[in-house]
Short mmCIF file of C-alpha atoms and ligand atoms in Angstrom, two decimals:
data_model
loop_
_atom_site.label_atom_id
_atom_site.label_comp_id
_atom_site.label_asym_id
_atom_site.label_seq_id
_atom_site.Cartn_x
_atom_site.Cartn_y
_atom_site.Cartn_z
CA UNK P 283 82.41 -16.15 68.82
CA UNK P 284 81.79 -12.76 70.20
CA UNK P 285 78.33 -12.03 71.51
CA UNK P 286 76.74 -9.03 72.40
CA UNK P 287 73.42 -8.66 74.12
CA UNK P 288 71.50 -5.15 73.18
CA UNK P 289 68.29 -4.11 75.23
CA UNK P 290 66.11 -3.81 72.50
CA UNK P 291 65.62 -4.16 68.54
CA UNK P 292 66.90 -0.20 67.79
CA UNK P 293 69.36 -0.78 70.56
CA UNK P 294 70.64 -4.03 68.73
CA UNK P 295 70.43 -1.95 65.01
CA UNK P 296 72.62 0.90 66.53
CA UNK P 297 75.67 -1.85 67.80
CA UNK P 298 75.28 -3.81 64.08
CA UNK P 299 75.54 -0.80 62.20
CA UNK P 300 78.25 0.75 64.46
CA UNK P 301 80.63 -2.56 63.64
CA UNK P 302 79.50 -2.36 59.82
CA UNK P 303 80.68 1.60 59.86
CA UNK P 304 83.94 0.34 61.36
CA UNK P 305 84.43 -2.04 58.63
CA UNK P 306 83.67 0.76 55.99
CA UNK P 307 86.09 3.58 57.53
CA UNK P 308 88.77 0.65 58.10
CA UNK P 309 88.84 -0.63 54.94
CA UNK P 310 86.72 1.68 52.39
CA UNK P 311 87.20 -0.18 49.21
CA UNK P 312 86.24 -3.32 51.37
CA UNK P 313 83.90 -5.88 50.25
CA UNK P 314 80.53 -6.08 51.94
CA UNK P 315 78.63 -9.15 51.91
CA UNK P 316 74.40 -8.07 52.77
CA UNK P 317 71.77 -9.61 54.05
CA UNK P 318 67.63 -9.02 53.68
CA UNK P 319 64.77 -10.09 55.55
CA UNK P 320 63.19 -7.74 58.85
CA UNK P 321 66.81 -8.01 60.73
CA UNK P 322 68.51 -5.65 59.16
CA UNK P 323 65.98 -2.91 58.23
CA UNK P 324 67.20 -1.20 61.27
CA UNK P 325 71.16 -1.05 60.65
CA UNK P 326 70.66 -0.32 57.23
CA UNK P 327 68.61 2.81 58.48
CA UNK P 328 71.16 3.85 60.90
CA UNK P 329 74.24 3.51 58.23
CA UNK P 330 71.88 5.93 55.80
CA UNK P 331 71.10 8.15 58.71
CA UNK P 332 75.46 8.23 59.37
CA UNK P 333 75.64 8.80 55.57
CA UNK P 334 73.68 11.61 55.86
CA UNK P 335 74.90 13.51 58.56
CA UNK P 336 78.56 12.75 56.68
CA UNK P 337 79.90 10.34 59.09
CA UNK P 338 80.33 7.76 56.81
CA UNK P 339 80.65 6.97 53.01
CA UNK P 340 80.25 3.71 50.91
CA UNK P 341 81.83 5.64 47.69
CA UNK P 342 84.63 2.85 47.32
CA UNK P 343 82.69 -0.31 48.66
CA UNK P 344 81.68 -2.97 46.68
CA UNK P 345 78.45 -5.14 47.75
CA UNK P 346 77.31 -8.94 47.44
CA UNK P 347 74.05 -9.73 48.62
CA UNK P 348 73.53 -13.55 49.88
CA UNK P 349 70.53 -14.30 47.89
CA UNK P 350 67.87 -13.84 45.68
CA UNK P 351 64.07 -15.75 44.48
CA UNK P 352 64.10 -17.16 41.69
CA UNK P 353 61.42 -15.99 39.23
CA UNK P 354 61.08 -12.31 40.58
CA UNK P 355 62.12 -9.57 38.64
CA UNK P 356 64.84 -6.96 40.23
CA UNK P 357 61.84 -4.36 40.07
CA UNK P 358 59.45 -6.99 41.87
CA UNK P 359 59.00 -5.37 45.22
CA UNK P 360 59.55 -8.68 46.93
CA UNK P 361 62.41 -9.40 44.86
CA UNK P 362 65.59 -8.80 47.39
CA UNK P 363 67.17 -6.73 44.85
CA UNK P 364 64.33 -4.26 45.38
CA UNK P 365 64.70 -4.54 49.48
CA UNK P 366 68.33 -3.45 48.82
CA UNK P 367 67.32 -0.55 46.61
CA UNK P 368 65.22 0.67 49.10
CA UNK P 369 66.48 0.11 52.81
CA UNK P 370 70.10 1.35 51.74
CA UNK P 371 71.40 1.30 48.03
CA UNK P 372 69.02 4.57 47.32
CA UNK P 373 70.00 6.23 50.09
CA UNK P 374 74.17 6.20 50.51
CA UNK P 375 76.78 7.02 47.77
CA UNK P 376 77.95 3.17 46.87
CA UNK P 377 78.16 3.27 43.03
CA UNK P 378 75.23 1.09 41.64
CA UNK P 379 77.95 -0.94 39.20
CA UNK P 380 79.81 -1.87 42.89
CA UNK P 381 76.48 -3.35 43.91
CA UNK P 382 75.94 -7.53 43.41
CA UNK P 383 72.64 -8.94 43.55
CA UNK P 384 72.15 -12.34 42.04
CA UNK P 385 69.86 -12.25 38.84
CA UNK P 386 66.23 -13.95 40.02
CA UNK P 387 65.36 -14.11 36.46
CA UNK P 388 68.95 -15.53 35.23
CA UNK P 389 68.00 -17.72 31.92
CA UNK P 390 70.41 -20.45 33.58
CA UNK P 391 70.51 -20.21 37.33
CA UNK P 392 73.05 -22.83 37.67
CA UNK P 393 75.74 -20.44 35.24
CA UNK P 394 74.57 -17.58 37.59
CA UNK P 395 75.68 -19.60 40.47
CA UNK P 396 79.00 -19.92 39.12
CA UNK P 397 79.50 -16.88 37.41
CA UNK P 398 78.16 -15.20 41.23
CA UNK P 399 81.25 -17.83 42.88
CA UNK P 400 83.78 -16.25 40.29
CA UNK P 401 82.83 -12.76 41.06
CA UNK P 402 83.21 -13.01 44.38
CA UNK P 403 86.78 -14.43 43.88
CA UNK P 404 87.42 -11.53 41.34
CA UNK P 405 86.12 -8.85 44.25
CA UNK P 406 88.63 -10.89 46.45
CA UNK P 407 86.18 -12.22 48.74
CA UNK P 408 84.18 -11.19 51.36
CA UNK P 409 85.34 -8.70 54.34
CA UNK P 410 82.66 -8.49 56.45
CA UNK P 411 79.48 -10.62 56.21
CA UNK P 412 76.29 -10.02 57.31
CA UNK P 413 73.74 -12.87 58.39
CA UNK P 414 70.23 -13.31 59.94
CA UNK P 415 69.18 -15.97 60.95
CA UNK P 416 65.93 -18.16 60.49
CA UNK P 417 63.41 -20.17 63.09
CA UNK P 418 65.04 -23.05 61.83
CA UNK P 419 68.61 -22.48 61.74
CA UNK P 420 68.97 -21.26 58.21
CA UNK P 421 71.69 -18.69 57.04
CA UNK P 422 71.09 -16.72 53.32
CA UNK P 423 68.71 -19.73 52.28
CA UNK P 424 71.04 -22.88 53.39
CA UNK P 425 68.31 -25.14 54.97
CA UNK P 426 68.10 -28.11 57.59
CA UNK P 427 70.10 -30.79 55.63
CA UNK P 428 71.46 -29.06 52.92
CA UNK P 429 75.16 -29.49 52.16
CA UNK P 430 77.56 -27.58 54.29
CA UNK P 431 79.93 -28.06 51.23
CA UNK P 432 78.71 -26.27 48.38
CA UNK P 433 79.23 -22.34 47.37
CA UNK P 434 76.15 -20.64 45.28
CA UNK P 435 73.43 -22.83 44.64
CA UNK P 436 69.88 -22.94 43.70
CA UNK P 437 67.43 -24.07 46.64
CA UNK P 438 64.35 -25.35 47.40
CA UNK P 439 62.80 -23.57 50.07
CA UNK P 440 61.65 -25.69 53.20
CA UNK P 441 57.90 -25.02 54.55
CA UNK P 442 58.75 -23.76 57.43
CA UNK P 443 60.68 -20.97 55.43
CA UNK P 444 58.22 -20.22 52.80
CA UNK P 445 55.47 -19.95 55.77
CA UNK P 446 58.31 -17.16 57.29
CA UNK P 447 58.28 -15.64 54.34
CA UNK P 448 54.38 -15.89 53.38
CA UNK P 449 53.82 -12.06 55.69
CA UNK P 450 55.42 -10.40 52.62
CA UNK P 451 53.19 -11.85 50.14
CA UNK P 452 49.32 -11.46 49.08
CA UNK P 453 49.10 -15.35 49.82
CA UNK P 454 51.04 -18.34 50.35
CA UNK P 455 51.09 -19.32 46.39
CA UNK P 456 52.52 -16.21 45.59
CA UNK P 457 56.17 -17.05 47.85
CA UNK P 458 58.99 -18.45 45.81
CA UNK P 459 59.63 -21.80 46.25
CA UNK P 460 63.09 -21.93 44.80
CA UNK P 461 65.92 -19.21 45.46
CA UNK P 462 69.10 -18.64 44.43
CA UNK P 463 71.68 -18.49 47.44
CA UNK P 464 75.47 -18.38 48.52
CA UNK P 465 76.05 -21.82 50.33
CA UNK P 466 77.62 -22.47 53.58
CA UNK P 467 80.95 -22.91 51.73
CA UNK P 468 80.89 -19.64 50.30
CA UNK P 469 79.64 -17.94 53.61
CA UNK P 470 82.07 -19.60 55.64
CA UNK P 471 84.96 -18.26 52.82
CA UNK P 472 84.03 -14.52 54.80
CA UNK P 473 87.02 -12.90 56.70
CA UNK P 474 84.90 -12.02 59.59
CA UNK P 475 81.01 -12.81 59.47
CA UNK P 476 78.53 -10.73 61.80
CA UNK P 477 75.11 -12.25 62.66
CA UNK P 478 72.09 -10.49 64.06
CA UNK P 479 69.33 -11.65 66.10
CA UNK P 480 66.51 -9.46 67.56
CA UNK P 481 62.92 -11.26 69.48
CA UNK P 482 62.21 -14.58 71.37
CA UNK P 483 60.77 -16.31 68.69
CA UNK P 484 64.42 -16.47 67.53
CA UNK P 485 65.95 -17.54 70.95
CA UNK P 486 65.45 -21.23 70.23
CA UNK P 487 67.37 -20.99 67.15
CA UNK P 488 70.59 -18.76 68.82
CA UNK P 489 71.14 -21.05 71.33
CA UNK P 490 71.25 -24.29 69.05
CA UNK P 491 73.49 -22.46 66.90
CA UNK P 492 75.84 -21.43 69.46
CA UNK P 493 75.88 -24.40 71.80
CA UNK P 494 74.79 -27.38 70.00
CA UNK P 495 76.26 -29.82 68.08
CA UNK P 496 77.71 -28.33 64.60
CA UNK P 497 75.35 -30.40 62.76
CA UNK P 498 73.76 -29.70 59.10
CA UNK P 499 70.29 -29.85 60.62
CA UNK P 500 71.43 -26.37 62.16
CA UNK P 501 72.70 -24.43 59.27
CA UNK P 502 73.85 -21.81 61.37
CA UNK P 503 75.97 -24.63 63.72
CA UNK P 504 78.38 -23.94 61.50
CA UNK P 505 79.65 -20.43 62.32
CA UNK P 506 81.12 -22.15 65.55
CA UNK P 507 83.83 -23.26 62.67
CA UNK P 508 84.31 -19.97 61.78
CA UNK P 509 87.51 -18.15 63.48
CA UNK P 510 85.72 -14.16 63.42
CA UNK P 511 82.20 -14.47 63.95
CA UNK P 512 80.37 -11.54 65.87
CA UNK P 513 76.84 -12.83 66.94
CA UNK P 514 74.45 -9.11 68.28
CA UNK P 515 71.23 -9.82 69.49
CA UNK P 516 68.59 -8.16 71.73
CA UNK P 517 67.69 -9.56 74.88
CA UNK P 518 64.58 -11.67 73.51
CA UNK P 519 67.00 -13.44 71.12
CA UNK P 520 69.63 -14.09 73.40
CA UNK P 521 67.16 -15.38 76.30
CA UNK P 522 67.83 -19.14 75.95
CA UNK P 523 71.58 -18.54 75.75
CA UNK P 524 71.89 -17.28 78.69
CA UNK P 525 69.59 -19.52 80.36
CA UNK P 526 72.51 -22.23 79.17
CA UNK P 527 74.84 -20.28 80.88
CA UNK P 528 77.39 -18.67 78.08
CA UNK P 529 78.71 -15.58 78.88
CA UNK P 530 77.55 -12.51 76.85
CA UNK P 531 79.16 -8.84 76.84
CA UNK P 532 77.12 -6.43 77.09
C1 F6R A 231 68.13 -12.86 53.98
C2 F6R A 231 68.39 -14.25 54.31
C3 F6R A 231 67.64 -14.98 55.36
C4 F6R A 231 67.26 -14.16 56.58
C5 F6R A 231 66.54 -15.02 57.62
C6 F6R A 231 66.06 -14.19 58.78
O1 F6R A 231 68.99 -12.41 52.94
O2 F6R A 231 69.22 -14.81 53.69
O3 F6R A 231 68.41 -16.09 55.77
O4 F6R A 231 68.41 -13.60 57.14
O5 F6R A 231 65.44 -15.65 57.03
O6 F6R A 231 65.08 -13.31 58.32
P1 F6R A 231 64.43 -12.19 59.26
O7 F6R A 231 65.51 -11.20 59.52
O8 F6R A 231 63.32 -11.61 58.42
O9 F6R A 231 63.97 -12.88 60.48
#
């Protein structure tokens, strides 16, 4: 694993989005696999602002996003959909058809699942993956205990996850409690995988990731299994790391 250590959060963005717009010139019908939550915000506003100035175009790339809520519409503005439509999709030239969300409202979540799996295989799988990473360990919505072996799933979300998550909603009852999500298996099926990190409250989680046991009470344990993983983090994130001693570039 390759990690980075940025000074700040925009610092951080800048380095995430700069290997992201290497991917795209690289390979420019590649396959993208995106990420949501507050991470990313700021890559996905550099790659618009390197759209704009005509450094970079997504015209050829295809998109899978790791997950979605089940129950909220695409046009829900918590739905992740939406959070796609607006921090980047809107923005760039990637054809809306090339763009994979997985249906929150999907009459049978479990076909989505596997119909999601199959696409994926069809698109022929993932270049470049992009993860955050939770308090708890959790990568896309794989949580504490859940099964390192299975590829898109529905999930329960754990408390800890849906109190994360409660700062986007008018009150607690109004988060999710189920989501639809790419598993571990699916995740780890990613040609190279690129995680970021950014403040301390996630440093506790980085450095059981990276040096602990691969275990499935640490979801994202598992990337230490994984031969391409890029891990960029600010400072804040990558405190207790380096208080373990691994060596970070800088
Ligand atoms: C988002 C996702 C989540 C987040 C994680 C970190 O698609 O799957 O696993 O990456 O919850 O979220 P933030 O970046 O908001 O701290």
């Amino acid at each position: 694993m390759r990690i980075y250590e940025c000074a700040d959060y925009r610092a951080m963005s800048r380095r995430a989005a700069s290997l992201i717009a290497a991917q795209v010139v690289l390979n420019p019908e590649g396959v993208l696999g995106l990420a949501t939550g507050s991470t990313p915000i700021g890559l996905y506003s550099q790659l618009v602002e390197w759209y704009k100035q005509g450094d970079l175009s997504f015209a050829g790339i295809r998109s899978v996003n790791l997950d979605e809520y089940l129950g909220l519409a695409p046009t829900h503005e918590q739905s992740y959909r939406y959070f796609m439509q607006q921090n980047l999709f809107d923005h760039i030239d990637i054809k809306p058809e090339n763009t994979h969300v997985l249906n929150g409202l999907a009459a049978d979540p479990d076909a989505e699942c596997a119909a999601y799996d199959q696409l994926i295989r069809e698109l022929g799988g993932v270049d470049l993956q992009l993860l955050g990473m939770g308090h708890n360990g959790h990568i896309a919505f794989n949580e504490p205990g859940d099964n390192f072996g299975l590829g898109t799933h529905v999930v329960s979300l754990s408390e800890r996850t849906i109190d994360a998550n409660q700062r986007f909603f008018e009150s607690r009852d109004q988060v999710p409690r189920q989501a639809l999500s790419m598993g571990i298996k699916s995740i780890m099926g990613a040609r190279r995988i690129l995680v970021v990190v950014s403040g301390e409250d996630k440093a506790d989680a980085v450095c059981r990731a990276v040096t602990g046991p691969v275990t499935d009470q640490v979801p994202a344990s598992v990337l230490q299994l994984h031969p391409d993983v890029t891990l960029v983090g600010d400072t804040a994130a990558l405190s207790k790391l380096k208080e373990a001693g691994v060596p970070v570039c800088g």
